[in-house]
Amino acid sequence: MLTAQTERVKNQPYVDMKLYHFGFHIGFHSQDLLLTHNGIPVNGETWFAEIPSYSPGFSVGVIGDMYMNPYFSLRVTPTIHFGDKSFVFKEKGTGEEFKANVRSNYVTLPVDIKYSALRLNNYRPYLLAGAYGALDIGRKKGNPLLLKGMDYGIEFGIGCDVYLPFFKFCPELKFCFGLADVLEKDRPDLVDRDMVKYSDALSKATSRMVVLTFNFE
């Protein structure tokens, strides 16, 4: 009697055994940068920068999944992230502020290993980890702060497969950590040379991103 109550009819009981399956995802993300300041005065001024708030961006991509064994699969999820970052620069002595907005539209290619727990009725939680490469297609020269066009890093995530009659719905949360210094220090593109002080205030910048997607497979 207890088994009959806890076990339900499973939707798509063999879907995870397919060698390949595909899908798409849509969702939201938040971009951030880990900034390292050099603290060196230039012309008597010492500037510091921060990102005081975060604006949600939009993400869309496709999913390719290859079956490895009952618990592991290899996933490739090419994704486009549309977003921006708002910087506030502050001069240490006078408190003068300068605000700048930098748009970053990334095309990313993550390759992850997905570990899935045992399936319980029509639910199956999972963990994933992997690496990614990123191309910034939205960068615009002439901004006070310019980021490099290429980036790479590692990512970790958690999600849950929900088995519906005709497809799997999977809410997924990922944390992405860039490993490269994406700060462009050579700035011949700046017509107003006074703007160089904002780039010179930083010695390094590495990317961070939190991504919430809804997968349809």
mmCIF file of C-alpha atoms in Angstrom:
data_model
loop_
_atom_site.group_PDB
_atom_site.id
_atom_site.type_symbol
_atom_site.label_atom_id
_atom_site.label_comp_id
_atom_site.label_asym_id
_atom_site.label_seq_id
_atom_site.Cartn_x
_atom_site.Cartn_y
_atom_site.Cartn_z
ATOM 1 C CA MET A 1 0.000 0.000 0.000
ATOM 2 C CA LEU A 2 2.811 2.424 0.881
ATOM 3 C CA THR A 3 4.659 1.671 -2.350
ATOM 4 C CA ALA A 4 1.529 2.288 -4.376
ATOM 5 C CA GLN A 5 1.077 5.657 -2.724
ATOM 6 C CA THR A 6 4.675 6.861 -3.174
ATOM 7 C CA GLU A 7 5.340 5.509 -6.679
ATOM 8 C CA ARG A 8 3.614 7.357 -9.484
ATOM 9 C CA VAL A 9 3.438 6.800 -13.206
ATOM 10 C CA LYS A 10 6.693 8.094 -14.694
ATOM 11 C CA ASN A 11 6.585 10.400 -17.684
ATOM 12 C CA GLN A 12 9.145 9.538 -20.375
ATOM 13 C CA PRO A 13 10.802 6.752 -18.345
ATOM 14 C CA TYR A 14 13.589 6.149 -20.903
ATOM 15 C CA VAL A 15 14.337 9.683 -22.059
ATOM 16 C CA ASP A 16 17.611 9.918 -20.105
ATOM 17 C CA MET A 17 18.967 6.806 -21.832
ATOM 18 C CA LYS A 18 19.080 8.434 -25.264
ATOM 19 C CA LEU A 19 22.640 8.888 -26.498
ATOM 20 C CA TYR A 20 21.915 12.485 -27.532
ATOM 21 C CA HIS A 21 19.118 14.874 -26.784
ATOM 22 C CA PHE A 22 18.672 18.582 -27.390
ATOM 23 C CA GLY A 23 16.742 21.561 -26.128
ATOM 24 C CA PHE A 24 16.852 25.271 -25.427
ATOM 25 C CA HIS A 25 16.853 27.574 -22.436
ATOM 26 C CA ILE A 26 15.834 31.112 -21.550
ATOM 27 C CA GLY A 27 16.460 33.025 -18.370
ATOM 28 C CA PHE A 28 18.059 35.898 -16.536
ATOM 29 C CA HIS A 29 21.520 36.734 -15.266
ATOM 30 C CA SER A 30 23.461 39.320 -13.300
ATOM 31 C CA GLN A 31 26.939 40.446 -14.379
ATOM 32 C CA ASP A 32 29.641 41.533 -11.951
ATOM 33 C CA LEU A 33 33.369 42.283 -11.917
ATOM 34 C CA LEU A 34 35.894 41.644 -9.186
ATOM 35 C CA LEU A 35 37.967 44.845 -9.315
ATOM 36 C CA THR A 36 41.543 45.239 -8.089
ATOM 37 C CA HIS A 37 42.662 48.844 -7.508
ATOM 38 C CA ASN A 38 46.251 49.976 -7.757
ATOM 39 C CA GLY A 39 45.820 52.991 -5.421
ATOM 40 C CA ILE A 40 48.471 54.992 -7.289
ATOM 41 C CA PRO A 41 47.799 58.770 -7.419
ATOM 42 C CA VAL A 42 47.786 60.313 -10.905
ATOM 43 C CA ASN A 43 48.112 64.108 -11.045
ATOM 44 C CA GLY A 44 47.289 64.211 -7.345
ATOM 45 C CA GLU A 45 44.076 62.177 -7.748
ATOM 46 C CA THR A 46 43.372 58.648 -6.520
ATOM 47 C CA TRP A 47 40.265 57.027 -7.997
ATOM 48 C CA PHE A 48 38.386 53.938 -6.891
ATOM 49 C CA ALA A 49 35.564 52.122 -8.687
ATOM 50 C CA GLU A 50 32.654 49.936 -7.652
ATOM 51 C CA ILE A 51 29.507 48.399 -9.085
ATOM 52 C CA PRO A 52 26.914 49.498 -6.498
ATOM 53 C CA SER A 53 23.902 47.734 -7.997
ATOM 54 C CA TYR A 54 23.087 45.025 -10.486
ATOM 55 C CA SER A 55 20.686 45.085 -13.403
ATOM 56 C CA PRO A 56 19.207 41.768 -14.561
ATOM 57 C CA GLY A 57 20.093 40.742 -18.092
ATOM 58 C CA PHE A 58 18.443 38.314 -20.514
ATOM 59 C CA SER A 59 19.916 34.966 -21.553
ATOM 60 C CA VAL A 60 18.944 32.550 -24.344
ATOM 61 C CA GLY A 61 20.685 29.494 -25.707
ATOM 62 C CA VAL A 62 20.552 25.900 -26.928
ATOM 63 C CA ILE A 63 21.344 22.631 -25.156
ATOM 64 C CA GLY A 64 23.164 19.552 -26.381
ATOM 65 C CA ASP A 65 23.419 16.579 -24.005
ATOM 66 C CA MET A 66 25.355 13.303 -24.483
ATOM 67 C CA TYR A 67 24.586 10.278 -22.311
ATOM 68 C CA MET A 68 27.659 8.782 -20.582
ATOM 69 C CA ASN A 69 26.143 6.456 -17.957
ATOM 70 C CA PRO A 70 22.982 6.419 -15.792
ATOM 71 C CA TYR A 71 24.347 9.228 -13.602
ATOM 72 C CA PHE A 72 26.623 11.334 -15.788
ATOM 73 C CA SER A 73 26.203 13.218 -19.052
ATOM 74 C CA LEU A 74 28.247 15.726 -21.048
ATOM 75 C CA ARG A 75 26.505 19.023 -21.824
ATOM 76 C CA VAL A 76 27.264 21.847 -24.237
ATOM 77 C CA THR A 77 25.092 24.965 -23.885
ATOM 78 C CA PRO A 78 25.983 27.830 -26.282
ATOM 79 C CA THR A 79 24.311 30.938 -24.855
ATOM 80 C CA ILE A 80 23.954 34.653 -25.543
ATOM 81 C CA HIS A 81 23.787 36.950 -22.498
ATOM 82 C CA PHE A 82 22.499 40.499 -22.998
ATOM 83 C CA GLY A 83 23.383 42.803 -20.107
ATOM 84 C CA ASP A 84 25.359 45.730 -18.752
ATOM 85 C CA LYS A 85 27.313 46.943 -15.743
ATOM 86 C CA SER A 86 27.050 50.354 -14.058
ATOM 87 C CA PHE A 87 30.257 51.725 -12.533
ATOM 88 C CA VAL A 88 30.707 54.521 -10.017
ATOM 89 C CA PHE A 89 34.206 56.031 -9.798
ATOM 90 C CA LYS A 90 35.007 58.071 -6.700
ATOM 91 C CA GLU A 91 38.031 60.278 -6.045
ATOM 92 C CA LYS A 92 39.502 59.525 -2.626
ATOM 93 C CA GLY A 93 40.313 63.074 -1.543
ATOM 94 C CA THR A 94 37.457 65.209 -2.865
ATOM 95 C CA GLY A 95 34.691 62.622 -3.047
ATOM 96 C CA GLU A 96 34.020 63.574 -6.683
ATOM 97 C CA GLU A 97 32.024 60.913 -8.515
ATOM 98 C CA PHE A 98 31.884 59.794 -12.121
ATOM 99 C CA LYS A 99 29.349 57.251 -13.397
ATOM 100 C CA ALA A 100 29.720 55.034 -16.445
ATOM 101 C CA ASN A 101 27.651 52.265 -17.991
ATOM 102 C CA VAL A 102 29.337 49.440 -19.899
ATOM 103 C CA ARG A 103 27.237 47.142 -22.075
ATOM 104 C CA SER A 104 28.470 43.562 -22.339
ATOM 105 C CA ASN A 105 26.755 41.063 -24.616
ATOM 106 C CA TYR A 106 28.495 37.717 -24.216
ATOM 107 C CA VAL A 107 28.397 34.655 -26.423
ATOM 108 C CA THR A 108 29.479 31.805 -24.158
ATOM 109 C CA LEU A 109 30.310 28.165 -24.853
ATOM 110 C CA PRO A 110 30.094 26.166 -21.605
ATOM 111 C CA VAL A 111 31.082 22.493 -21.495
ATOM 112 C CA ASP A 112 29.835 20.802 -18.320
ATOM 113 C CA ILE A 113 29.666 17.407 -16.670
ATOM 114 C CA LYS A 114 26.193 16.811 -15.252
ATOM 115 C CA TYR A 115 25.698 14.457 -12.310
ATOM 116 C CA SER A 116 22.077 13.408 -11.743
ATOM 117 C CA ALA A 117 20.733 11.824 -8.563
ATOM 118 C CA LEU A 118 18.280 8.930 -8.546
ATOM 119 C CA ARG A 119 14.973 9.799 -10.136
ATOM 120 C CA LEU A 120 12.047 10.114 -7.729
ATOM 121 C CA ASN A 121 8.787 9.819 -9.632
ATOM 122 C CA ASN A 122 8.996 12.741 -12.093
ATOM 123 C CA TYR A 123 11.769 14.703 -10.379
ATOM 124 C CA ARG A 124 15.528 14.317 -10.599
ATOM 125 C CA PRO A 125 17.914 16.872 -9.011
ATOM 126 C CA TYR A 126 21.373 17.335 -10.456
ATOM 127 C CA LEU A 127 24.705 19.102 -10.071
ATOM 128 C CA LEU A 128 26.977 20.293 -12.835
ATOM 129 C CA ALA A 129 30.478 21.688 -13.174
ATOM 130 C CA GLY A 130 32.652 22.682 -16.093
ATOM 131 C CA ALA A 131 34.442 25.417 -17.985
ATOM 132 C CA TYR A 132 33.459 28.036 -20.523
ATOM 133 C CA GLY A 133 34.837 30.432 -23.080
ATOM 134 C CA ALA A 134 33.209 33.810 -23.733
ATOM 135 C CA LEU A 135 33.247 36.386 -26.511
ATOM 136 C CA ASP A 136 32.041 39.934 -25.788
ATOM 137 C CA ILE A 137 30.175 41.096 -28.902
ATOM 138 C CA GLY A 138 28.736 44.227 -27.262
ATOM 139 C CA ARG A 139 31.872 46.090 -26.243
ATOM 140 C CA LYS A 140 32.195 49.634 -27.518
ATOM 141 C CA LYS A 141 35.465 51.510 -27.803
ATOM 142 C CA GLY A 142 35.520 54.996 -26.342
ATOM 143 C CA ASN A 143 33.936 53.977 -23.045
ATOM 144 C CA PRO A 144 35.790 55.118 -19.904
ATOM 145 C CA LEU A 145 36.286 51.444 -19.086
ATOM 146 C CA LEU A 146 36.889 48.895 -21.834
ATOM 147 C CA LEU A 147 36.820 45.140 -21.307
ATOM 148 C CA LYS A 148 38.676 42.648 -23.452
ATOM 149 C CA GLY A 149 36.761 40.722 -26.065
ATOM 150 C CA MET A 150 37.693 37.245 -24.803
ATOM 151 C CA ASP A 151 37.231 35.601 -21.423
ATOM 152 C CA TYR A 152 37.241 32.103 -19.935
ATOM 153 C CA GLY A 153 36.433 30.562 -16.599
ATOM 154 C CA ILE A 154 34.815 27.814 -14.559
ATOM 155 C CA GLU A 155 31.208 27.327 -13.501
ATOM 156 C CA PHE A 156 29.129 25.320 -11.054
ATOM 157 C CA GLY A 157 25.402 24.782 -10.968
ATOM 158 C CA ILE A 158 22.405 23.032 -9.493
ATOM 159 C CA GLY A 159 19.054 22.173 -10.997
ATOM 160 C CA CYS A 160 16.178 19.737 -11.123
ATOM 161 C CA ASP A 161 14.709 17.839 -14.061
ATOM 162 C CA VAL A 162 10.914 17.839 -13.990
ATOM 163 C CA TYR A 163 9.549 15.162 -16.324
ATOM 164 C CA LEU A 164 6.416 16.266 -18.146
ATOM 165 C CA PRO A 165 4.467 14.140 -20.647
ATOM 166 C CA PHE A 166 6.203 15.559 -23.734
ATOM 167 C CA PHE A 167 9.414 17.239 -22.510
ATOM 168 C CA LYS A 168 11.617 17.934 -19.489
ATOM 169 C CA PHE A 169 11.385 21.285 -17.717
ATOM 170 C CA CYS A 170 14.497 22.138 -15.717
ATOM 171 C CA PRO A 171 15.045 25.230 -13.553
ATOM 172 C CA GLU A 172 18.805 25.703 -13.209
ATOM 173 C CA LEU A 173 21.040 28.085 -11.246
ATOM 174 C CA LYS A 174 24.698 28.559 -12.261
ATOM 175 C CA PHE A 175 27.615 30.512 -10.806
ATOM 176 C CA CYS A 176 30.331 31.538 -13.275
ATOM 177 C CA PHE A 177 33.827 32.673 -12.252
ATOM 178 C CA GLY A 178 36.131 34.250 -14.820
ATOM 179 C CA LEU A 179 39.824 33.400 -14.621
ATOM 180 C CA ALA A 180 41.243 35.949 -17.067
ATOM 181 C CA ASP A 181 42.042 39.613 -16.491
ATOM 182 C CA VAL A 182 39.504 41.304 -18.779
ATOM 183 C CA LEU A 183 40.609 44.893 -18.141
ATOM 184 C CA GLU A 184 41.877 46.600 -21.314
ATOM 185 C CA LYS A 185 44.785 48.753 -20.151
ATOM 186 C CA ASP A 186 46.049 50.060 -23.504
ATOM 187 C CA ARG A 187 43.534 52.771 -24.465
ATOM 188 C CA PRO A 188 44.527 54.558 -27.707
ATOM 189 C CA ASP A 189 40.798 54.648 -28.547
ATOM 190 C CA LEU A 190 40.111 57.385 -25.967
ATOM 191 C CA VAL A 191 39.915 60.792 -27.644
ATOM 192 C CA ASP A 192 39.566 62.551 -24.291
ATOM 193 C CA ARG A 193 42.819 61.579 -22.582
ATOM 194 C CA ASP A 194 41.464 62.739 -19.231
ATOM 195 C CA MET A 195 39.295 59.603 -19.284
ATOM 196 C CA VAL A 196 42.378 57.382 -19.078
ATOM 197 C CA LYS A 197 42.539 57.957 -15.318
ATOM 198 C CA TYR A 198 39.523 55.707 -14.814
ATOM 199 C CA SER A 199 41.201 52.742 -16.500
ATOM 200 C CA ASP A 200 44.487 53.558 -14.772
ATOM 201 C CA ALA A 201 42.765 53.390 -11.380
ATOM 202 C CA LEU A 202 42.420 49.617 -11.812
ATOM 203 C CA SER A 203 45.103 46.971 -12.101
ATOM 204 C CA LYS A 204 42.855 43.971 -12.748
ATOM 205 C CA ALA A 205 39.252 42.946 -13.367
ATOM 206 C CA THR A 206 37.803 39.429 -13.430
ATOM 207 C CA SER A 207 34.235 38.566 -14.362
ATOM 208 C CA ARG A 208 31.511 37.009 -12.245
ATOM 209 C CA MET A 209 28.009 36.022 -13.300
ATOM 210 C CA VAL A 210 24.964 34.373 -11.742
ATOM 211 C CA VAL A 211 22.601 32.765 -14.260
ATOM 212 C CA LEU A 212 19.063 31.474 -13.678
ATOM 213 C CA THR A 213 17.674 29.597 -16.668
ATOM 214 C CA PHE A 214 14.621 27.529 -17.476
ATOM 215 C CA ASN A 215 15.548 24.578 -19.670
ATOM 216 C CA PHE A 216 13.238 22.789 -22.073
ATOM 217 C CA GLU A 217 14.597 19.444 -23.267
#
